[in-house]
């Protein structure tokens, strides 16, 4: 629904996720002449039946003078669907109503369209993070939303550094999501990550030498309960590290409670110790 609200009335672009149902996928390759061309990669010795794409764009600027009801075409590693402005308005309304929509492509007045683009609502499938488990207790992360941190700060110790690499959103009240901007949750996650890194920076050598190079911090923020867990290799961190964590984490958590009174918010942050 955010796409409908944020896009202009003539163009709407949708990014696509990787589909495990597809046996081939569109890719855009730069050739030796620095030009881009589209190819379809597929499973070896298997005919293409379902081809995935990286995006789809619906363009409502098709003129009636073209003599077409609609037109679809491949653009780089995605699909462009051109429709007339009145159909675009109807299409947007059907999306708001969460109803399927059929777009016949081809010449106006033909009995049968050359091809049909169907936008269909289906049951949500949560196939993300298959096989991923929490370093704290082995909890499955399958189906849980996460964000990878690509430009995080490395906190340097004497010989090694600790880097925040990922955050999983285990639970968040819909009321919070509606009232807070995404930047608020991001800011909380960043504050928690900084506190954890500062707490562990003096222990990096011991942690790495003990085989605990990947560490997770699971935080619960709620008006009725607030706390955290830290672990590695499926076990809680030894008590020798917890005093340092308490000193940094507790002030941050108590401050966060006042901002998330409609909780709970539960997130798990992943860190790596690097040489």
Backbone as a ProteinNet text record, in pm:
[ID]
protein_1_A
[PRIMARY]
XXXXXXXXXXXXXXXXXXXXXXXXXXXXXXXXXXXXXXXXXXXXXXXXXXXXXXXXXXXXXXXXXXXXXXXXXXXXXXXXXXXXXXXXXXXXXXXXXXXXXXXXXXXXXXXXXXXXXXXXXXXXXXXXXXXXXXXXXXXXXXXXXXXXXXXXXXXXXXXXXXXXXXXXXXXXXXXXXXXXXXXXXXXXXXXXXXXXXXXXXXXXXXXXXXXXXXXXXXXXXXXXXXXXXXXXXXXXXXXXXXXXXXXXXXXXXXXXXXXXXXXXXXXXXXXXXXX
[TERTIARY]
82	0	86.8	205.9	295.7	335.2	351.2	388.6	279.9	152.7	42.6	39	59.7	52.6	168.9	287.7	408.9	438.1	379	406	313.3	355.3	267.5	158.1	61.1	-57.3	-30	84.5	111.4	208.1	295	397.3	402	407.2	420.2	520.6	624.7	730.6	729.5	743.7	745.2	872.6	947.4	1064.2	1018.3	1091.6	1054	1155.7	1108.6	1196.1	1234.4	1340.3	1379.1	1270.9	1231	1125.2	1183.5	1153.9	1199.1	1112.7	999.3	913.5	962.7	1046.2	1095.9	1210.3	1209.9	1320.6	1419.4	1391	1483.8	1463.3	1556.9	1549.1	1611.8	1548.4	1605	1726.7	1832	1950.8	1993.4	2058.2	2107.9	2260.4	2320.3	2464.6	2525.2	2639.2	2712.1	2811.4	2802.1	2891.2	3022.2	3106.6	3237.6	3228.6	3116.5	3097.6	3035.3	3027.8	2972.5	2822.2	2758.4	2613.1	2549.7	2426.9	2357.1	2259.3	2254	2160.9	2097.3	1976.8	1900.8	1920.8	1941.5	1947.8	1862.9	1828.1	1755.2	1844.3	1875	1951.4	1853.5	1886.8	1795.3	1873.1	1800.7	1861.6	1903.9	2024.9	2079.3	1991.6	1970.1	1893.8	1748.5	1696.4	1555.9	1487.9	1377.1	1309.9	1253.9	1252.3	1200.9	1048.1	991.2	846.2	801.7	876.3	845.6	972.3	966	1082.8	1063.6	1159.1	1152.6	1211.2	1172.1	1223.2	1255.8	1339.6	1381.5	1285.1	1203.9	1109	1000.4	892.4	788.9	743.5	732.1	688.8	558.4	459.1	332.8	331.4	322.4	327.6	192.9	127.1	-5.9	-8.3	97.9	106.7	84.2	33.9	9.6	-103.5	-80.2	-178	-275.1	-400.3	-499.7	-462.4	-385.4	-346.3	-256.3	-198.1	-114	-197.1	-327.6	-414.6	-401.4	-337.5	-315.9	-392.8	-444.8	-506.8	-400.1	-290.8	-177.9	-60.8	57.1	176.9	274.4	330.1	430.5	562.1	671.6	803.6	906.2	1014.5	1124.4	1219.4	1254.5	1347.8	1457.7	1577.6	1690.3	1650.6	1649	1612.7	1473.6	1388.6	1252.6	1151.8	1029.4	918.8	850.7	822.2	748	610.3	504.9	368.6	311.4	282.9	228.5	77.5	3.1	-142.6	-191.8	-317.7	-374.6	-412.1	-425.1	-442.1	-569.3	-679.3	-802.3	-788.9	-716.3	-691.7	-600.1	-503.4	-413.3	-491.8	-587.5	-668.2	-748.6	-804.5	-880.1	-788.9	-670.9	-573.2	-532.6	-504.5	-464.4	-577	-700.1	-812.9	-829.4	-810.8	-822	-712.3	-594.6	-487.5	-524.5	-580.6	-623.1	-726.9	-811.1	-915.5	-864.2	-734.8	-670.2	-745.1	-776.1	-844.5	-755.3	-772.3	-694	-726.9	-633.4	-655.4	-595.4	-670.7	-629.2	-606.1	-487.6	-451.7	-431.8	-528.9	-510.8	-422.3	-323.7	-230.4	-255.8	-245.7	-263.5	-346.9	-387.7	-460.6	-602.7	-650.4	-787	-885.4	-990.3	-1093.5	-1073.2	-957.3	-933	-1013.2	-1058.2	-1136	-1052.2	-927.9	-838.3	-712.2	-668.2	-544.3	-422.4	-316.5	-191.5	-130.9	-141.6	-95.4	-170.8	-164.4	-238	-143.4	-145.4	-72.3	-174.3	-153.3	-246	-176.6	-233.9	-184.1	-275.9	-218.5	-299.4	-252.1	-345	-314.6	-308.3	-205.3	-189.5	-160.6	-168.1	-132.8	16	49.3	188.2	271.7	384.5	477.8	605.2	649.1	766.3	882.4	952.6	1061.7	1198.3	1201.1	1329.5	1403.4	1534.2	1622.6	1601.9	1581.4	1567.7	1698.6	1690.4	1807.8	1889.4	1852.7	1927	1880	1975.5	1943	2014.4	1954.1	2011.8	2135.9	2243.6	2362	2336.6	2225.4	2198.3	2149.7	2045.4	1982.8	1938.3	1979.9	1942	1801.8	1735.3	1601.3	1602.2	1503.6	1494.7	1457.1	1526.4	1497.2	1419.4	1373.6	1299.6	1171.4	1148.5	1029.1	1035.9	1149.3	1163.7	1235.5	1179.8	1240.1	1373.9	1467.4	1598.4	1655.3	1750.7	1820.2	1970.1	2042.3	2189	2247.9	2346.3	2410.1	2536.5	2533.2	2644.5	2749.5	2712.9	2808.2	2817.8	2822.7	2834.5	2975.1	2986.2	3115.3	3187.8	3315.8	3398.9	3453.2	3431.8	3485.1	3614.4	3724.3	3856.9	3902.7	3949.5	4017.1	4166.7	4243.7	4388.8	4435.2	4376.1	4417.9	4304.7	4181.6	4066.5	3959.2	3858.6	3745.9	3615.7	3511	3378.3	3288.4	3209.1	3126.5	2982.3	2888.4	2745.7	2709.3	2653	2630.4	2484.1	2395.1	2258.5	2164.6	2037	1935.6	1810.1	1755.2	1630.5	1521.5	1404.1	1290.4	1198.5	1218.9	1146.4	1000.6	973.9	836.7	825.5	716.4	688.8	539.4	484.1	341.7	300.6	188	142.4	116.5	77	53	181.9	292.4	422.7	458.5	440.1	476.1	397.8	270.2	186.5	225	272.4	298.6	444.3	533.8	674.7	725.1	819.2	886	988.5	1019	1122.1	1253.9	1281.2	1406.4	1411.8	1296.1	1295.8	1345.1	1295.4	1343.1	1489.9	1528.2	1668	1758.6	1711.5	1790.4	1806.3	1698.2	1707.5	1806.5	1797.8	1889.5	2034.3	2057.3	2193.7	2246.4	2160	2201.3	2236.4	2154.7	2181.9	2311	2332.9	2454.4	2578.9	2571.8	2686	2716.1	2612.4	2631.6	2695.2	2648.6	2704.6	2850.7	2883.2	3021.6	3114.9	3069.6	3150.7	3174.7	3071.7	3084.3	3182.7	3182.6	3261.8	3400.3	3428.7	3552.8	3676.6	3665.2	3779.7	3795.3	3695.2	3697.3	3716	3744.8	3745.4	3844.4	3962.9	4064.1	4019.1	3968.4	3923.3	3806	3713.4	3597.4	3638.6	3723.7	3767	3846.8	3936	4018.1	3936.4	3819.7	3729.9	3630.1	3647.7	3561	3428.7	3418.3	3293.2	3309	3330.2	3351.9	3220.9	3113.4	2981.1	2893.1	2843.9	2770.9	2635.5	2534.5	2401.5	2355.6	2279.1	2219.1	2069	1988.9	1842.3	1785	1711.5	1663.9	1511.4	1453.8	1309.3	1281.9	1199.7	1162	1010.8	960.1	817.2	792.8	674.9	642.9	644.1	611.7	603.4	729.5	809.3	933.1	1038	1157.4	1268.5	1392.7	1469.6	1588.9	1659.7	1765	1842	1905.9	1942	2019.2	2134.4	2246.4	2361	2418.6	2456.5	2508.7	2588	2647.5	2726.8	2729.1	2730.5	2735.5	2620.5	2505.2	2388.5	2383.5	2472.9	2477.4	2487.8	2444	2456.9	2604.1	2638.8	2776.2	2809.6	2934	2975	2953.5	2933	2902.6	3013.6	3135.1	3248	3232.8	3145.7	3124.7	2999.3	2916.6	2785.9	2791.5	2887.6	2898.3	2923.6	3013.3	3043	2919.1	2845	2722.6	2617.5	2601	2502.7	2531.1	2656.5	2692.7	2652.1	2658.5	2626.3	2480.4	2427.4	2295.1	2180.8	2192.4	2080.2	2035.5	2126.9	2081	2009.4	2059.9	1998.7	1858.8	1843.3	1714.1	1609.5	1647.2	1552.1	1509.2	1599.2	1564.6	1471.3	1487.7	1405.5	1261.7	1239.4	1105.6	1008.1	1052.6	963.9	921.8	1001.2	969.1	881	878	804.8	706.1	621.1	526.1	418.2	398	296.3	352.2	468.7	543.9	461.9	527.8	672.6	745.2	872.5	964.3	1073.6	1091.2	1196.1	1280.7	1408.6	1499.6	1626.9	1688.8	1814.4	1921.7	2030.6	2140.3	2255.2	2318.3	2428.5	2558.8	2662	2795.3	2900.6	3006.3	3119.8	3247.9	3332.3	3465.8	3559.8	3629.1	3715	3858.9	3952.1	4095.9	4139
-120.2	0	127.3	117.6	232.8	270.3	168.4	195.5	277	241.3	314	458	477.9	612.1	699.8	639.9	718.4	738.8	658.3	672.8	777.7	833.4	930.2	855.6	929.7	866	795.8	821.5	764	645.7	639.1	533.6	469.9	336.9	264.4	151.3	150.6	50.5	-39	-168.4	-266.8	-349.2	-356.1	-443.5	-586	-682.6	-822.7	-895.3	-995.5	-1083.4	-1204.5	-1271	-1394.1	-1499.9	-1566.7	-1668.3	-1808.1	-1889.5	-2028.6	-2111.2	-2054.6	-2124.6	-2107.5	-2006.4	-1980	-2074.8	-2125.4	-2209.7	-2133.2	-2002.3	-1915.6	-1772.7	-1685.8	-1547.2	-1453.6	-1336.5	-1235.6	-1170.8	-1150.9	-1080.9	-979.5	-873.3	-769.5	-774.5	-792.6	-812.4	-703	-650.7	-551.3	-623.9	-599.7	-668.5	-592.1	-640.5	-580.6	-439.3	-405.9	-272.2	-175.9	-219.6	-138.3	-115.3	-198.2	-192.1	-299.1	-273.6	-369.5	-452	-579.5	-667.2	-763.7	-806.5	-894.1	-1039.5	-1123.6	-1267.3	-1336.1	-1459.1	-1539.7	-1656.5	-1666.7	-1781.1	-1885	-2010.7	-2116.1	-2237.3	-2329.6	-2452.1	-2537.8	-2590.9	-2666.6	-2787.2	-2805.6	-2919.6	-2922.2	-2804.2	-2796.9	-2684	-2713	-2607.8	-2498.4	-2373.3	-2261	-2263.1	-2259.9	-2254.4	-2131.5	-2099.5	-1981.6	-1896.5	-1775.2	-1686.6	-1572.2	-1553.3	-1446.2	-1316.9	-1205.7	-1073.2	-995.5	-893	-814.3	-701.9	-661.6	-553	-554.9	-483.1	-460.5	-316	-249.7	-110.3	-101.6	-35.9	-9.5	138.3	162.2	297.9	331.2	434.3	470.2	577.7	588	695.1	645.7	521.9	471.3	550	598.5	679.5	590	634.4	559.9	554.2	651.8	658.5	541.8	472.7	356.8	239.7	242.6	132.8	10.1	25.3	-88.2	-69.2	-180.4	-175.8	-167.5	-239.6	-240.2	-308.3	-289.1	-347.1	-383.8	-504.2	-546.8	-572.8	-545.9	-567	-589.6	-654.6	-678.1	-559.2	-505.6	-394.2	-435.3	-453.4	-499.9	-628.7	-632	-755.5	-746.9	-662.7	-647.5	-641.4	-605.9	-602.5	-466.1	-409.6	-285	-316.4	-269.3	-285.7	-146.4	-116.1	15	3.4	89.3	88.9	232.3	246.6	379.7	436.7	569.1	636.7	594.7	569.8	528.3	389.2	301	168.2	177	269.5	288.1	329	418.5	462.5	346.1	264.4	147.2	46.4	27.7	-66.2	-26	100.6	148.6	127.9	151.1	131.8	-15.6	-104	-246.9	-292.5	-234.3	-267.4	-222.5	-103	-54.9	-148	-205.5	-296.3	-439	-459.9	-590.9	-693	-652.3	-739.1	-765.5	-882.5	-918	-824.4	-815.1	-728.7	-794.3	-789.2	-851.6	-742.9	-747.2	-648.5	-721.1	-712.8	-774.1	-685	-743.6	-668.5	-702.5	-601.3	-623	-512.6	-534.1	-433.8	-416.6	-293.9	-264.2	-329.2	-390.6	-449.6	-595.2	-652.1	-793.6	-880.4	-996.1	-1086.8	-1147.3	-1179.6	-1240.2	-1155	-1127.3	-1050.1	-1131.3	-1061.5	-1130.9	-1195.9	-1130.2	-1183.6	-1113.6	-1170.1	-1115.6	-1101.2	-984.1	-961	-967.5	-1057	-1074.7	-1038.4	-946.1	-911.9	-982.9	-1073	-1160.8	-1157	-1142.6	-1147.5	-1293.1	-1327.1	-1463.5	-1459.7	-1576.3	-1585.2	-1555.5	-1480.6	-1443.1	-1566.1	-1577.7	-1686.1	-1626.6	-1680	-1627.1	-1724.9	-1713.6	-1806.3	-1742.7	-1627.8	-1562.3	-1630.9	-1623.3	-1672.5	-1820.5	-1898.9	-2042.6	-2100.8	-2180.3	-2244	-2156.6	-2029	-1937.8	-1956	-1965.8	-1984.1	-1880.2	-1848.7	-1750.6	-1806.3	-1726	-1769.1	-1778.8	-1724	-1724.7	-1860.8	-1912.7	-2036.9	-2128.2	-2098.7	-2182.9	-2158.7	-2051.5	-2019	-1998.4	-2057.9	-2043.7	-1900.7	-1846.1	-1712.3	-1716.7	-1834.2	-1846.9	-1765.1	-1685.3	-1603.3	-1472.5	-1442.3	-1320	-1213.9	-1094	-984.1	-943.6	-909.1	-864.2	-759.7	-684.8	-584.4	-605.5	-609.9	-619.2	-478.9	-463.7	-333.9	-327.7	-246.3	-244.4	-136.9	-36.6	72	101	-5.3	11.6	52.2	97.7	140.4	23.4	8.4	-91.8	-32.2	-101.2	-57.9	-134.1	-60.7	-122.2	-149.2	-272.6	-306.1	-299.4	-368.4	-364.8	-435	-552.9	-630.1	-655.4	-651.6	-688.9	-583	-598.3	-505.1	-584.1	-517.3	-577.7	-496	-565.8	-500.7	-550.2	-454.8	-487.3	-512.7	-630.8	-669.2	-690	-709	-748.5	-725.3	-704.6	-694.4	-768	-851.2	-923.4	-860.6	-838.1	-783.3	-899.1	-951.3	-1069.5	-1040.1	-922.3	-886.8	-735.9	-682.1	-539.9	-518.6	-448.9	-421.5	-335.9	-369.5	-293.3	-147.1	-120.5	17.5	98.1	36.3	104	133.2	32.7	49.2	163.5	179	283.5	422.6	433	563.9	609	516.3	552.6	542.1	627.9	618.6	504.8	442.2	338.1	385.6	515.9	569.1	555.6	555.3	541.7	403.9	298.4	164	149.9	212.4	206.5	275.8	389.4	462.9	382.7	315.7	231.1	118.4	51.7	-57.8	-10	106.6	160.1	194.6	250.5	284.4	157.9	53.6	-73.5	-135.8	-128.3	-184.9	-114.2	16.7	93.4	55.5	45.3	9.7	-128.4	-222.8	-358.2	-360	-289.2	-285.2	-221.5	-112.7	-45.3	-138.9	-216.6	-307.3	-421.2	-471	-590.8	-560.7	-435.1	-401.3	-445.6	-444.6	-485.2	-637.1	-710.7	-857.4	-925.6	-851.7	-908.5	-1023.1	-1006.7	-1112.3	-1241.1	-1229.5	-1348.8	-1416.1	-1335.2	-1391.1	-1466.5	-1404.1	-1466.8	-1594.4	-1589.5	-1706.3	-1818.3	-1784.8	-1887	-1938.5	-1897	-1945.4	-1872.9	-1754.8	-1679.3	-1554	-1576.6	-1465.2	-1406.4	-1483.3	-1435	-1428.5	-1309	-1285.1	-1222.8	-1261.5	-1203.8	-1137	-1029.3	-956.7	-947.4	-1010.5	-1007	-914.6	-813.8	-708.9	-705.7	-694.3	-677.9	-543.1	-462.4	-330.8	-326.3	-314.5	-314.2	-239.5	-183.9	-110.7	-203.2	-332	-426.6	-509.6	-519.6	-597.6	-540.2	-537.4	-488.1	-567.8	-605.7	-684	-725.7	-803.9	-848.4	-983.8	-1053.4	-1176.4	-1163.5	-1224.3	-1223.4	-1363.7	-1406.4	-1541.6	-1563.4	-1683.7	-1723.6	-1875.8	-1929.8	-2074.8	-2147.9	-2083.3	-2147.5	-2145.2	-2070.4	-2063.8	-1918.2	-1893.2	-1759.3	-1726.5	-1598.8	-1557.3	-1585.5	-1623.8	-1646.1	-1521.3	-1540.6	-1431.2	-1327.9	-1366.6	-1273.6	-1154.2	-1168	-1058.5	-976.3	-1028.5	-967.1	-835.6	-820	-693.5	-576.3	-599	-493.6	-460.7	-565	-542.8	-469.6	-509.9	-443.1	-293.4	-258.7	-117.4	-31.7	-88.1	-12.2	-28.4	-149.6	-179.2	-126.4	-136.3	-101.6	43.8	142.5	281.3	300.8	237	250.3	189.6	74.6	6	84.4	137.4	214.9	341.9	401.3	519.1	483.6	363.2	321.7	291.8	249.2	212.1	328.8	449.8	567.1	597.7	554.3	581.3	473.1	355.7	242.7	186.2	273.1	231.7	139.7	139.2	53.7	-83.1	-118.3	-237.9	-365	-480.3	-492.1	-474.3	-441	-447.1	-545.8	-647.6	-746.5	-755.6	-729.9	-737.5	-809.3	-871.6	-942.5	-887.6	-841.8	-782.7	-882.5	-887.4	-980.5	-902.5	-951.3	-889.2	-992.4	-943.5	-1030.7	-964.9	-1047.5	-1000.8	-1031.1	-929.2	-944.5	-907.4	-972.6	-947	-820.6
0	0	0	58.9	58.5	-83.4	-169.7	-308.8	-376.6	-352.5	-414.5	-366.1	-237.3	-179.9	-222.1	-235.9	-261.8	-410	-496.8	-639.6	-700.3	-815	-881.7	-958.3	-1010.5	-1067.7	-1199.4	-1263.5	-1394.1	-1391.9	-1291.1	-1288.2	-1149.4	-1148.4	-1021.7	-1040.8	-959.9	-971.2	-848	-871.7	-763.6	-773.4	-663.8	-658.9	-629.3	-680.1	-663	-575.6	-503.3	-425.9	-510.2	-470.4	-538.2	-516.2	-622.4	-614.6	-625.3	-525.9	-531.6	-627.3	-671.6	-767.6	-911	-933.9	-1069.8	-1104	-1228.5	-1273.4	-1361.2	-1382.3	-1455.1	-1407.2	-1443.7	-1395.6	-1498.1	-1515.4	-1603.4	-1537.9	-1614.9	-1566.5	-1672.1	-1627.6	-1717.2	-1715.4	-1833.2	-1843.6	-1929.9	-1885.7	-1964.5	-2055	-2186.1	-2279.8	-2298.6	-2389.5	-2410.9	-2466.2	-2529	-2584.7	-2482.9	-2357.6	-2248.9	-2263.2	-2346.5	-2359.1	-2271.2	-2228.3	-2143.1	-2225.4	-2197.7	-2267	-2168.1	-2200.9	-2112.5	-2152	-2052.3	-2073.7	-1967.6	-1994.9	-1895.6	-1856	-1729.9	-1681.2	-1628.6	-1649.1	-1604.8	-1556.6	-1495.8	-1447.1	-1566.4	-1559.4	-1671.5	-1705.5	-1834.4	-1886.3	-1838.8	-1805.7	-1763.9	-1841.7	-1908.2	-1987.2	-1897.8	-1950.1	-1872.9	-1872.7	-1754.8	-1740.8	-1662.5	-1555.7	-1474.2	-1465.7	-1520	-1522.2	-1423.7	-1335.2	-1236.3	-1290.5	-1231.7	-1269.3	-1143.6	-1156.6	-1040.8	-1006.8	-1105.1	-1079.3	-1186.5	-1159.2	-1260.1	-1248.7	-1362.5	-1367.5	-1445.9	-1387.4	-1456.2	-1495.8	-1625.4	-1679.7	-1742.1	-1687.6	-1734.5	-1840.7	-1920.7	-2021.1	-2163.3	-2180.2	-2315	-2381.6	-2501.9	-2573.8	-2651.6	-2661.6	-2738.5	-2885.7	-2929.8	-3071.2	-3112.5	-3018	-3051	-3101.3	-3070.4	-3111.1	-3023.9	-2908	-2817.8	-2687.9	-2635.1	-2502.2	-2394.4	-2415.5	-2322.8	-2393.2	-2338	-2397.4	-2286.1	-2293.5	-2196.5	-2267.3	-2200	-2259.9	-2148.9	-2184.5	-2091	-2096.5	-1980.3	-1969.4	-1871.9	-1924.7	-1843.7	-1772.3	-1638.7	-1569	-1506.3	-1566.8	-1517.4	-1630.2	-1594.1	-1690	-1684.4	-1801.3	-1814.2	-1873	-1804.8	-1855.3	-1879.9	-2005.4	-2043.1	-2061.5	-1992.4	-2001.2	-2015.4	-2054.2	-2069.1	-1933	-1925.5	-1797	-1724.3	-1798.5	-1730.8	-1671.1	-1740.1	-1685	-1563.5	-1566	-1452.4	-1327.5	-1343.5	-1230	-1173.1	-1261.1	-1216.2	-1148.2	-1205.2	-1149.9	-1008.5	-987.6	-855.6	-753.8	-796.1	-706.8	-668.4	-766.8	-737.5	-641.3	-653.3	-559.3	-418.4	-405.8	-274.1	-212.3	-296.6	-249.1	-234.4	-265.6	-257.9	-343.4	-467.3	-562.4	-682.7	-743.7	-861.4	-976.9	-1071.8	-1188.3	-1312	-1422.4	-1548.3	-1652.8	-1716.3	-1817.7	-1951	-2043	-2175.2	-2262.5	-2327.8	-2412.3	-2559.3	-2643.4	-2786	-2848.9	-2971.7	-3047	-2993.2	-2993.4	-2951.6	-3049.3	-2996.5	-3080.7	-3115.4	-3083.1	-3111.9	-3014.9	-3066	-2981	-2869.1	-2901.6	-2804	-2790.3	-2670	-2652.3	-2692.7	-2727.6	-2761.5	-2638	-2526.6	-2398.5	-2286.9	-2168.2	-2054.1	-1935	-1873.6	-1748.4	-1635.2	-1541.2	-1429.7	-1299	-1226.6	-1093.1	-993.8	-917	-832.8	-689.2	-597	-454	-409.4	-333.6	-284.1	-134.7	-71.8	68.5	85.1	189.3	212.3	243.7	178.1	207	263.9	375.8	444.1	428.3	315.6	286.8	307.8	375.6	399.3	513.1	507.6	614.4	645.1	539.8	560.3	611.3	717.4	774.5	867.5	882.7	970	1115.1	1206.1	1348	1433.4	1546.4	1637.5	1705.6	1714.1	1789.1	1939.6	1987.5	2132	2178.7	2109.9	2156.7	2043.2	1921.1	1809	1756.5	1802.7	1756	1604.8	1535.9	1390.6	1352.7	1252.9	1202.2	1070.8	1032.3	907.6	912.9	807.9	799.4	874.3	937.6	1017.2	935	933.2	857.4	918.4	834.3	881.3	787.2	836.9	756.8	775.6	665	672.1	680.7	766.6	788.2	703	598.6	502.6	533.1	610.4	634.9	784.7	863.1	1007.3	1048.7	1172.3	1225.7	1290	1260.4	1327.5	1457.2	1567.3	1696.5	1721	1724.6	1729.1	1872	1895.2	2018.7	1996.8	2079.7	2065.4	1937.8	1910.2	1794	1695.5	1745.6	1664	1671.7	1585.3	1584.2	1591.9	1635.5	1637.2	1545.3	1464.4	1362.9	1373.4	1376.7	1371.2	1225.5	1195.7	1057.1	1019.9	1119.3	1084.1	1202.1	1171.7	1277.1	1230.9	1320.2	1296.4	1382.5	1322.8	1397.1	1435.6	1556.5	1600.9	1630.3	1684.7	1718.4	1729.9	1677	1693.5	1684.1	1781.6	1785.8	1666.2	1600.7	1484.7	1519.6	1644.9	1687	1677.9	1717.4	1710.3	1565	1479.5	1338.7	1275.6	1315.9	1258.6	1308.2	1433.9	1492.9	1479.7	1451.9	1443.8	1300.9	1268.2	1139.9	1146.3	1030.9	1030.4	1089.7	1076.3	1130.1	1281.2	1350	1495.1	1538.3	1472.9	1502.8	1464.3	1353.3	1310.3	1411.3	1463.5	1561.1	1689.9	1732.4	1851.7	1829.4	1713.4	1684.2	1682	1624.3	1617.5	1756.4	1842	1978.7	2057.4	2041.8	2109.3	2057.7	1927.4	1870	1921.6	1928.9	1980.2	2124.1	2206.8	2347.6	2361.3	2279.9	2285.9	2243.5	2136.7	2088.8	2192.3	2252.6	2354.5	2473.1	2509.5	2623.6	2596.5	2474.7	2444.5	2388.7	2360.4	2292	2371.4	2504.2	2587.2	2594.4	2544	2553.9	2418.8	2314.8	2180.6	2163.8	2217.2	2202.5	2270.6	2392.4	2464.4	2394.3	2345.5	2277.2	2150.7	2070	1944.9	1972.4	2068	2099.9	2161.9	2214.8	2271.3	2168.1	2043.6	1936.8	1926.6	1988.5	1986.2	1899.7	1770.3	1678.1	1627.4	1636	1596.7	1721.1	1750.6	1875.1	1842.3	1919.1	1900.6	2029.3	2012.4	2124	2096.8	2182.8	2167.6	2274.3	2229.3	2318.6	2319.2	2438.2	2453.6	2517.9	2451.6	2504.2	2514.8	2638.8	2664.2	2794.9	2809.8	2932.8	3053.7	3032.4	3142.9	3160.2	3059.2	3070.5	2976.7	3023.1	2943.5	2981.2	2884.7	2913.4	2786.4	2803.1	2688.7	2717	2610.3	2617.2	2519	2551.2	2460.6	2455.1	2334.8	2324.2	2197.5	2190	2074.6	2068.4	1947.9	1929	1998.2	2006.2	2065.7	2216.7	2280	2426.7	2471.7	2595.2	2651.7	2674	2662.5	2690.4	2836.4	2866	3004.9	3090.4	3219.5	3311.9	3319.8	3283.1	3291.9	3197.2	3096.1	3002.3	3034.7	3125.2	3145.4	3223.4	3313.1	3386.5	3292.4	3196.4	3099.2	3015.8	2977.8	2900.9	2983.4	3108.8	3195.6	3206.1	3222.4	3239.8	3120.6	3001.1	2880.7	2837.4	2853.8	2800.3	2886.6	3016.8	3104.8	3088.6	3087.3	3066.6	2932.8	2828.2	2696.4	2695.4	2757.4	2758.9	2837.4	2952.5	3032.9	2960	2886.4	2807.9	2692.7	2636.3	2522.5	2562.8	2687.3	2731.4	2716	2747.8	2739.7	2596.7	2498.6	2358.6	2296.5	2358.3	2301.5	2402.8	2454.4	2556.9	2501.5	2369.3	2309.3	2273.1	2325.1	2290.1	2282	2266.6	2276.8	2143	2154.4	2041	2079	1997.2	2022.2	1896.2	1909.4	1795.2	1834.4	1736.7	1761.2	1668.3	1727	1652.2	1643.4	1526.7	1502.8	1487.5	1554.6	1550.2	1510.4	1447.1	1413.4	1463.7	1521.3	1561.2	1445.6	1398.3	1281.1	1315.8	1246.1	1269.3	1195.7
[MASK]
+++++++++++++++++++++++++++++++++++++++++++++++++++++++++++++++++++++++++++++++++++++++++++++++++++++++++++++++++++++++++++++++++++++++++++++++++++++++++++++++++++++++++++++++++++++++++++++++++++++++++++++++++++++++++++++++++++++++++++++++++++++++++++++++++++++++++++++++++++

